[in-house]
Coordinates of C-alpha atoms and ligand atoms in Angstrom, one line a residue:
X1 CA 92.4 67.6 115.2
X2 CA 90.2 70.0 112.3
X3 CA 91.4 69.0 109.1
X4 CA 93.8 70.8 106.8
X5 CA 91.7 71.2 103.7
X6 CA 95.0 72.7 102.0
X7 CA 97.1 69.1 103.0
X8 CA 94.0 67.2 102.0
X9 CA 94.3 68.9 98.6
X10 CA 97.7 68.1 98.2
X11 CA 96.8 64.0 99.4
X12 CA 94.5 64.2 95.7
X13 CA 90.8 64.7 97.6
X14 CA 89.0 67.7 95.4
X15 CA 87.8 70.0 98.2
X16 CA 84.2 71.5 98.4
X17 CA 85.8 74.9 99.1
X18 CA 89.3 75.5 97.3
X19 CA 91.4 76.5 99.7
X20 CA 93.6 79.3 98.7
X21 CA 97.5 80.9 99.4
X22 CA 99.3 83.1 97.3
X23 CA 102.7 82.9 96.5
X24 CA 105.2 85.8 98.1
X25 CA 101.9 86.4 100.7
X26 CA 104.3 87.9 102.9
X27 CA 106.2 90.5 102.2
X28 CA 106.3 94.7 101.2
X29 CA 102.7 95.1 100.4
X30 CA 101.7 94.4 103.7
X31 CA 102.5 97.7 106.1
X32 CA 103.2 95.6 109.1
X33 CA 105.5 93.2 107.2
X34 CA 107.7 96.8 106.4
X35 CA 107.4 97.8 109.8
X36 CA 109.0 94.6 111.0
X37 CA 111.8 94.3 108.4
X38 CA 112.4 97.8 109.3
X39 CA 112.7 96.4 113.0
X40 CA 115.4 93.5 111.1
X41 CA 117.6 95.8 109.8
X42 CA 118.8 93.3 106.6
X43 CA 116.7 90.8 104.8
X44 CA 118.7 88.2 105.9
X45 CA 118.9 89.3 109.0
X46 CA 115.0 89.2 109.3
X47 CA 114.9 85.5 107.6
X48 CA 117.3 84.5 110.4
X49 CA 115.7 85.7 113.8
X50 CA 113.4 83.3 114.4
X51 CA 110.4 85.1 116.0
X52 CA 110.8 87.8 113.6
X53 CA 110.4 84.9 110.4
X54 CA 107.4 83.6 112.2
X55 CA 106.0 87.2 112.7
X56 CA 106.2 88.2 109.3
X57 CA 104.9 84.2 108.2
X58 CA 101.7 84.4 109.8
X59 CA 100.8 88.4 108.9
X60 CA 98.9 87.4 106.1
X61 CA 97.2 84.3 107.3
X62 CA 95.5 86.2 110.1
X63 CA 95.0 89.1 108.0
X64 CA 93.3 87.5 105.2
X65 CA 92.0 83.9 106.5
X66 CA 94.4 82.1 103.9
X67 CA 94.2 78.4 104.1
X68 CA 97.9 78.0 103.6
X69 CA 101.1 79.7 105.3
X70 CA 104.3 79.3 103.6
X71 CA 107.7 79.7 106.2
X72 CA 109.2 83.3 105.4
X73 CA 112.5 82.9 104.1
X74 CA 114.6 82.8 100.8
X75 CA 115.3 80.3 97.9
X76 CA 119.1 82.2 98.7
X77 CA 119.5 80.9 101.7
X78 CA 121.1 77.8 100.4
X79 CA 123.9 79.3 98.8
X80 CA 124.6 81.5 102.2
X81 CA 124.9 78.4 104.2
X82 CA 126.9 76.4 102.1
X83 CA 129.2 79.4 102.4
X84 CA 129.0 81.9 99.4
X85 CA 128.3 85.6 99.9
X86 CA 124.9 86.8 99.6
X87 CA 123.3 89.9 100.3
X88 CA 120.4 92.3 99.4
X89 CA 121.0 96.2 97.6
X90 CA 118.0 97.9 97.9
X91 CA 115.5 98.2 94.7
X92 CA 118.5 95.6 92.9
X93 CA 117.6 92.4 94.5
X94 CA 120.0 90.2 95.6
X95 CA 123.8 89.7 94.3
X96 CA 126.4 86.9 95.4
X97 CA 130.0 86.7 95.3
X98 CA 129.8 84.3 91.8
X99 CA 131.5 80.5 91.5
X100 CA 133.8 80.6 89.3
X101 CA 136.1 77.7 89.3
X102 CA 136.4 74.4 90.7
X103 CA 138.0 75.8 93.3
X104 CA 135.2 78.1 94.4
X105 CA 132.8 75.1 94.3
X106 CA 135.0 73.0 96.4
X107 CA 134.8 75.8 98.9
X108 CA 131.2 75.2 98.9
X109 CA 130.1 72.4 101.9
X110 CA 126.5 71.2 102.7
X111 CA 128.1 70.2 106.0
X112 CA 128.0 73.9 107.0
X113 CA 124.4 74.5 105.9
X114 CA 122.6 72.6 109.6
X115 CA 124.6 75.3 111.6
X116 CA 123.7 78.4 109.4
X117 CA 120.2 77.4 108.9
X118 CA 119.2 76.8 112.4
X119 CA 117.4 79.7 113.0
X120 CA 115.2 79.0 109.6
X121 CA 114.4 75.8 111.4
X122 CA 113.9 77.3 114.5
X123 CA 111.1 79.7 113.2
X124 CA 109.5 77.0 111.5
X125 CA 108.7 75.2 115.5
X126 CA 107.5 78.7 116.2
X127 CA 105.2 79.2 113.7
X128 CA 104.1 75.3 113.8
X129 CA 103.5 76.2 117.8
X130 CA 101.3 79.1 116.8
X131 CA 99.4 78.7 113.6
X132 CA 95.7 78.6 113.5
X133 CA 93.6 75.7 113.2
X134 CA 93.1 73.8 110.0
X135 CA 96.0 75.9 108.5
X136 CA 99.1 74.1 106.2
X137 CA 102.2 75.2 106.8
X138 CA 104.5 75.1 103.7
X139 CA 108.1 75.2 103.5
X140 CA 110.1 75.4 100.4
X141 CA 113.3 76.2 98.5
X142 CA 114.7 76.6 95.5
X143 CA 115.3 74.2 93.2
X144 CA 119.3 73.5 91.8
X145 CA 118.8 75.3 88.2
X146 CA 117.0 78.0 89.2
X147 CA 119.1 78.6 92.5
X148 CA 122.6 78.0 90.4
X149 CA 122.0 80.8 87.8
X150 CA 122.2 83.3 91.1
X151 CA 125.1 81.3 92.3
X152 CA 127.0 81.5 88.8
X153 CA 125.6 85.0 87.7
X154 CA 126.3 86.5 90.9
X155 CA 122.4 87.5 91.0
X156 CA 119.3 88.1 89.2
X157 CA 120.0 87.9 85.6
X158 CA 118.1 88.4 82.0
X159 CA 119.3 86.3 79.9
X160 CA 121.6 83.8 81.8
X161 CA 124.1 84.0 79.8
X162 CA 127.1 82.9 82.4
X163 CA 125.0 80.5 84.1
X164 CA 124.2 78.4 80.1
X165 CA 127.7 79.0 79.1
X166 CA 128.6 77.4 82.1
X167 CA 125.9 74.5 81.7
X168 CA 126.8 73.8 78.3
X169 CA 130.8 73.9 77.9
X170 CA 131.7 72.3 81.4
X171 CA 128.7 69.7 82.4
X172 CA 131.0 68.1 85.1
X173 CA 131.7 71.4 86.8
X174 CA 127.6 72.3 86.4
X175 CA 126.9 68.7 87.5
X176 CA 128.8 68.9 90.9
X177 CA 127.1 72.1 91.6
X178 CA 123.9 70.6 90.6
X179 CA 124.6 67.3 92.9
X180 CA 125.4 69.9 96.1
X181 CA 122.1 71.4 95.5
X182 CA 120.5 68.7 95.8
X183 CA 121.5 67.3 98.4
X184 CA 121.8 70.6 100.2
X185 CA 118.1 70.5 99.3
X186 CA 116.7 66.8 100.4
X187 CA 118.5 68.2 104.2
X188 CA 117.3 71.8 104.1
X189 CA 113.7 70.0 103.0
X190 CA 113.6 67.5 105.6
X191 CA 114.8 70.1 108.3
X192 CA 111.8 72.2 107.7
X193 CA 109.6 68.8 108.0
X194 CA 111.0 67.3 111.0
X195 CA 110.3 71.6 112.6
X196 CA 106.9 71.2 111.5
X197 CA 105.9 71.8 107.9
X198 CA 103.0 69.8 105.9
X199 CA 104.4 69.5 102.9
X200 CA 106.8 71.8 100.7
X201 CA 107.1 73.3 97.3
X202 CA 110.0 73.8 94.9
X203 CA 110.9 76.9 93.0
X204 CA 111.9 76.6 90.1
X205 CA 111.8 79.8 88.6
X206 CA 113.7 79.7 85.5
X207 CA 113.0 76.4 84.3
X208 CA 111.5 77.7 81.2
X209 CA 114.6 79.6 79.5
X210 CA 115.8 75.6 78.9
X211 CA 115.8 73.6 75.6
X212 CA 113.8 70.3 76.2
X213 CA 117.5 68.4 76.9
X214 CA 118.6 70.5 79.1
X215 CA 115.4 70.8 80.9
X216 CA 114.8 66.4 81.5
X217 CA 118.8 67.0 82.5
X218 CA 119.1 69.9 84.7
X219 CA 115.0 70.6 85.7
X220 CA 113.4 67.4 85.7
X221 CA 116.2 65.2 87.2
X222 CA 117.3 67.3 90.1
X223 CA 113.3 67.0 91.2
X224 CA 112.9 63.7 90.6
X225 CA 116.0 62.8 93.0
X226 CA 115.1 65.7 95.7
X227 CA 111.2 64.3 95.2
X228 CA 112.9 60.8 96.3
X229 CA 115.4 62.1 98.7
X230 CA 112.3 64.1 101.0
X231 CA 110.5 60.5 100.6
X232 CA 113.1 58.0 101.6
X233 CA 112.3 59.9 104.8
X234 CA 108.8 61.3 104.4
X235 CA 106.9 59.1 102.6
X236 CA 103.7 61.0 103.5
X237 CA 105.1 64.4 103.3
X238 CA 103.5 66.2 99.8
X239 CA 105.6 68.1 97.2
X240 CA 104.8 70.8 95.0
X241 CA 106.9 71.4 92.2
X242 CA 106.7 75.1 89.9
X243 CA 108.8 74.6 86.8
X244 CA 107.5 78.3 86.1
X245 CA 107.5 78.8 82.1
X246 CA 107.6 75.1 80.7
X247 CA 104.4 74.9 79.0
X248 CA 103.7 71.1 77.7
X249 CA 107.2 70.3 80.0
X250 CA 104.8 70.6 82.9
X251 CA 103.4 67.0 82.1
X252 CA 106.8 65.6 81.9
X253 CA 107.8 67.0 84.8
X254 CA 104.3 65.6 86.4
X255 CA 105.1 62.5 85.6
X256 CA 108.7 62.0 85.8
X257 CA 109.3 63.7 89.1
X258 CA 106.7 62.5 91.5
X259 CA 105.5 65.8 93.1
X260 CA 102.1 65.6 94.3
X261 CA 101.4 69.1 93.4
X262 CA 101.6 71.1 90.3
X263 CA 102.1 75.2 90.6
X264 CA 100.8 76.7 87.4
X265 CA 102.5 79.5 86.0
X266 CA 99.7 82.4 84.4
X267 CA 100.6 81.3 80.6
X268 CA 99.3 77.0 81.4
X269 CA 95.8 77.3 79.8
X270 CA 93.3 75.7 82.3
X271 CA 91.4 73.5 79.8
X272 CA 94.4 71.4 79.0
X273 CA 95.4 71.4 83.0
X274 CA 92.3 70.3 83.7
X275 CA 92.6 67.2 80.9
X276 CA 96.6 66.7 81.2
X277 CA 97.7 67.8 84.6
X278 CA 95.0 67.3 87.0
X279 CA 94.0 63.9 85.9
X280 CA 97.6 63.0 87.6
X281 CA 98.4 64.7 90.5
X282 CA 96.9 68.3 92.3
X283 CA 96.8 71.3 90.5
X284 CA 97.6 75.1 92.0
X285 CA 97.4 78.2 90.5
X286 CA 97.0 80.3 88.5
X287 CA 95.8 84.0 88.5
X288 CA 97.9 86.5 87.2
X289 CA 99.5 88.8 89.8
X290 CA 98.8 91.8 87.6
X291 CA 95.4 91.2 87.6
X292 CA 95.5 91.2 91.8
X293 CA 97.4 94.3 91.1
X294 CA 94.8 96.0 89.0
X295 CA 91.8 94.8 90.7
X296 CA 88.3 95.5 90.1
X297 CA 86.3 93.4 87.9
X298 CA 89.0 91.9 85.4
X299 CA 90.2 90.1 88.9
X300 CA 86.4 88.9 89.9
X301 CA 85.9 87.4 86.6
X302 CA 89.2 85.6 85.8
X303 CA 89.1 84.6 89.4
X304 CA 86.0 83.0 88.9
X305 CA 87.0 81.5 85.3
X306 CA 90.1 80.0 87.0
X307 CA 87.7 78.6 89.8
X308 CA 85.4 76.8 87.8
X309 CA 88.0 75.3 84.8
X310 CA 89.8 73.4 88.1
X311 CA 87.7 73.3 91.1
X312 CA 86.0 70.1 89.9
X313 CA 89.3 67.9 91.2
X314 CA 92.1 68.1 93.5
X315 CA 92.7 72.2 93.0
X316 CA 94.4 75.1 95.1
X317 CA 93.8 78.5 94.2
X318 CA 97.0 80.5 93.9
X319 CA 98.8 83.2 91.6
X320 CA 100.8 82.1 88.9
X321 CA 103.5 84.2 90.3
X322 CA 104.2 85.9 93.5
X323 CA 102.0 88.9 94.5
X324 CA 103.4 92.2 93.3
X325 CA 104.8 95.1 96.1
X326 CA 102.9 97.4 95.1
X327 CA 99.3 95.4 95.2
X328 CA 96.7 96.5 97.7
X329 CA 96.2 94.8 100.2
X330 CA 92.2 95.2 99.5
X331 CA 92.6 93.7 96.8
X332 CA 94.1 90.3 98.1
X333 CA 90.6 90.6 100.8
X334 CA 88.5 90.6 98.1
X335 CA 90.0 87.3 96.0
X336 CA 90.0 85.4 99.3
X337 CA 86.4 85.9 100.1
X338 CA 85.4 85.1 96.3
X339 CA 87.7 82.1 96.6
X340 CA 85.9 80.9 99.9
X341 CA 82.5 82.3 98.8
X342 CA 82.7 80.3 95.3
X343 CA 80.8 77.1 96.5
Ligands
CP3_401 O1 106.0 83.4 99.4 C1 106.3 83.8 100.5 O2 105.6 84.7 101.1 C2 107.5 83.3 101.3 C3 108.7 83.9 101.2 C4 109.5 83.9 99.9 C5 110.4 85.0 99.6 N1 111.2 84.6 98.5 C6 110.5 86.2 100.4 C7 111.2 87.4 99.8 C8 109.7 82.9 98.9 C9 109.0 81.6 98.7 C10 110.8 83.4 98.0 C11 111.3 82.6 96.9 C12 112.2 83.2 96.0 N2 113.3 84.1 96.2 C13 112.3 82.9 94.6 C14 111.4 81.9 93.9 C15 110.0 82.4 93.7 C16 109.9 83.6 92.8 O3 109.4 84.6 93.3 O4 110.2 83.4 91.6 C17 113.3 83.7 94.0 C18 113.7 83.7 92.6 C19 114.0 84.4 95.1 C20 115.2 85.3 95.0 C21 114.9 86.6 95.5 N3 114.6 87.0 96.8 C22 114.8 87.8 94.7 C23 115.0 87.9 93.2 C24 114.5 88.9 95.6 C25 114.4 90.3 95.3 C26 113.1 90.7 94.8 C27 112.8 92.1 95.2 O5 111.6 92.4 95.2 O6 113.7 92.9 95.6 C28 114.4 88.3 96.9 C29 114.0 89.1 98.1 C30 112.8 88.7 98.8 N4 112.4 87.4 99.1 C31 111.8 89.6 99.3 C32 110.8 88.8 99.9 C33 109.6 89.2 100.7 C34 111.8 91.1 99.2 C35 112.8 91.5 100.2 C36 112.5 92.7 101.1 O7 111.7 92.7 102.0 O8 113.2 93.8 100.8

């Protein structure tokens, strides 16, 4: 079997040519992702018919040679199975029927989420069946802060302001939606790995809006017991965690959680990751998405700064945030071949 330079990354061997993947590599961009989620009808409805998921996950990977493809789905789909209402409004993202009381959490059951998920699981085998040599295939999801504030704010949200009143003044209400989430997460995780993923990554979008105790409570623990709870049964299985936004957290989080990877979000300053992060476990990141956006030279150069500050030790090239709809697709051709041309 060809090696996976991507998964040998991620097992802490420095690669002679980064490989690269971007975050949100699927998706509106791409003209023939739209033309298939016009085929889907709903968003959901595209994440949960299998061939169509596995479609839309390998567009760019053909397109573009990436070295990685991550499963096309959503960090939502957790709350969905475990039985809350979610759906998508057009140019508003996503909104969910908020939890507000004990009783709406004790509505909420991880038992339900095998049967609802199947067809995530199922275009995970398809993909695995069909992916090209020497290609990782990454699963994910989102991790319990990050996934909760949707869950409590009813969707996206500026200032979080239900979801940290909630966090604050009742602890043993946020703590037992924080203990479904994770173990909603170790089985949603593990699913994807026993389909046929190579290792998986955890969102944590929103970790950086947290004071530093509320961060080690409700960021780093949560990680630390999903990091154990995906090795009790995959020992070998890799883990990326992105605690986007937590700026010297990130070494905490390195340390305390076990994750074998480390997404970087644009603001991490590749000196210090170089010294602080990647001297414990592999580093991924972290070009700016505008820049991909904007393209030209501004992209060439910081592409190349990026490359050689981390290519040196166990490194992945990547955004520090997903890639932006409206970014050429060009654009995305052009940092792949200066990724894979670098050395
Ligand atoms: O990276 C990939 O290519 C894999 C697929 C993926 C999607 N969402 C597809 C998607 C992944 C890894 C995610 C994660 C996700 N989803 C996160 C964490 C990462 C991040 O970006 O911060 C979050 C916070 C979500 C929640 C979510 N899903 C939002 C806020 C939105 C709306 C954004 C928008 O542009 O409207 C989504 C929808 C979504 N998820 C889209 C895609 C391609 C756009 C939906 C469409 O096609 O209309």
């Amino acid at each position: 079997m060809k090696e996976k330079p991507l998964l040998s990354a991620l097992q802490g061997q420095r690669q002679k040519r980064p490989p690269v993947w971007l975050m949100r590599q699927a998706g509106r961009y791409l003209p023939e992702y739209r033309r298939v989620r016009e085929k889907a009808g709903g968003f959901l409805d595209l994440c949960y018919t299998p061939a169509l998921a596995a479609e839309v996950t390998l567009q760019p990977v053909e397109r573009f040679g990436l070295d990685g493809a991550i499963l096309f789905s959503d960090i939502l789909v957790i709350p969905d199975a475990l039985g809350q209402e979610v759906w998508f409004v057009e140019g508003e993202g996503p909104k969910l029927s908020p939890i507000r009381t004990a009783r709406d959490l004790a509505g909420l059951s991880p038992t339900w989420c095998g049967q609802r998920l199947e067809p995530v699981y199922e275009a995970v085998g398809l993909v695995a069946g069909q992916l090209p040599e020497g290609v990782t295939f990454l699963g994910f999801a989102g991790a319990p802060w990050t996934v909760a504030t949707y869950m409590l704010e009813g969707g996206s949200s500026r200032d979080f302001e239900t979801a940290k009143r909630v966090m604050y003044t009742d602890p043993a209400f946020f703590g037992g939606l924080v203990d479904l989430l994770v173990e909603g997460t170790v089985d949603h995780l593990c699913n994807q790995i026993s389909a046929g993923v190579d290792a998986v990554q955890l969102f944590d979008t929103w970790a950086g809006v947290l004071p530093q105790s509320a961060f080690r409570r409700w960021v780093v623990e949560p990680a630390r017991r999903i990091v154990e709870g995906v090795k009790a049964r995959y020992p070998d299985c890799p883990v990326i965690g992105f605690p986007r936004g937590v700026g010297v957290g990130y070494i905490e989080y390195a340390k305390a959680t076990g994750v074998d990877g480390l997404s970087l979000d644009v603001s991490v300053p590749l000196d210090w990751a170089r010294t602080e992060l990647q001297s414990l476990v592999t580093v991924q990141g972290n070009l700016d998405p505008q820049l991909l956006l904007i393209g030209g030279n501004g992209l060439i150069e910081e592409t190349d700064r990026i490359l050689e500050e981390l290519s040196g030790g166990p490194f992945i090239f990547n955004l520090g945030h997903g890639v932006i709809k409206e970014t050429p697709p060009e654009h995305v051709a052009a940092l792949v071949e200066r990724v894979h041309g670098a050395w």
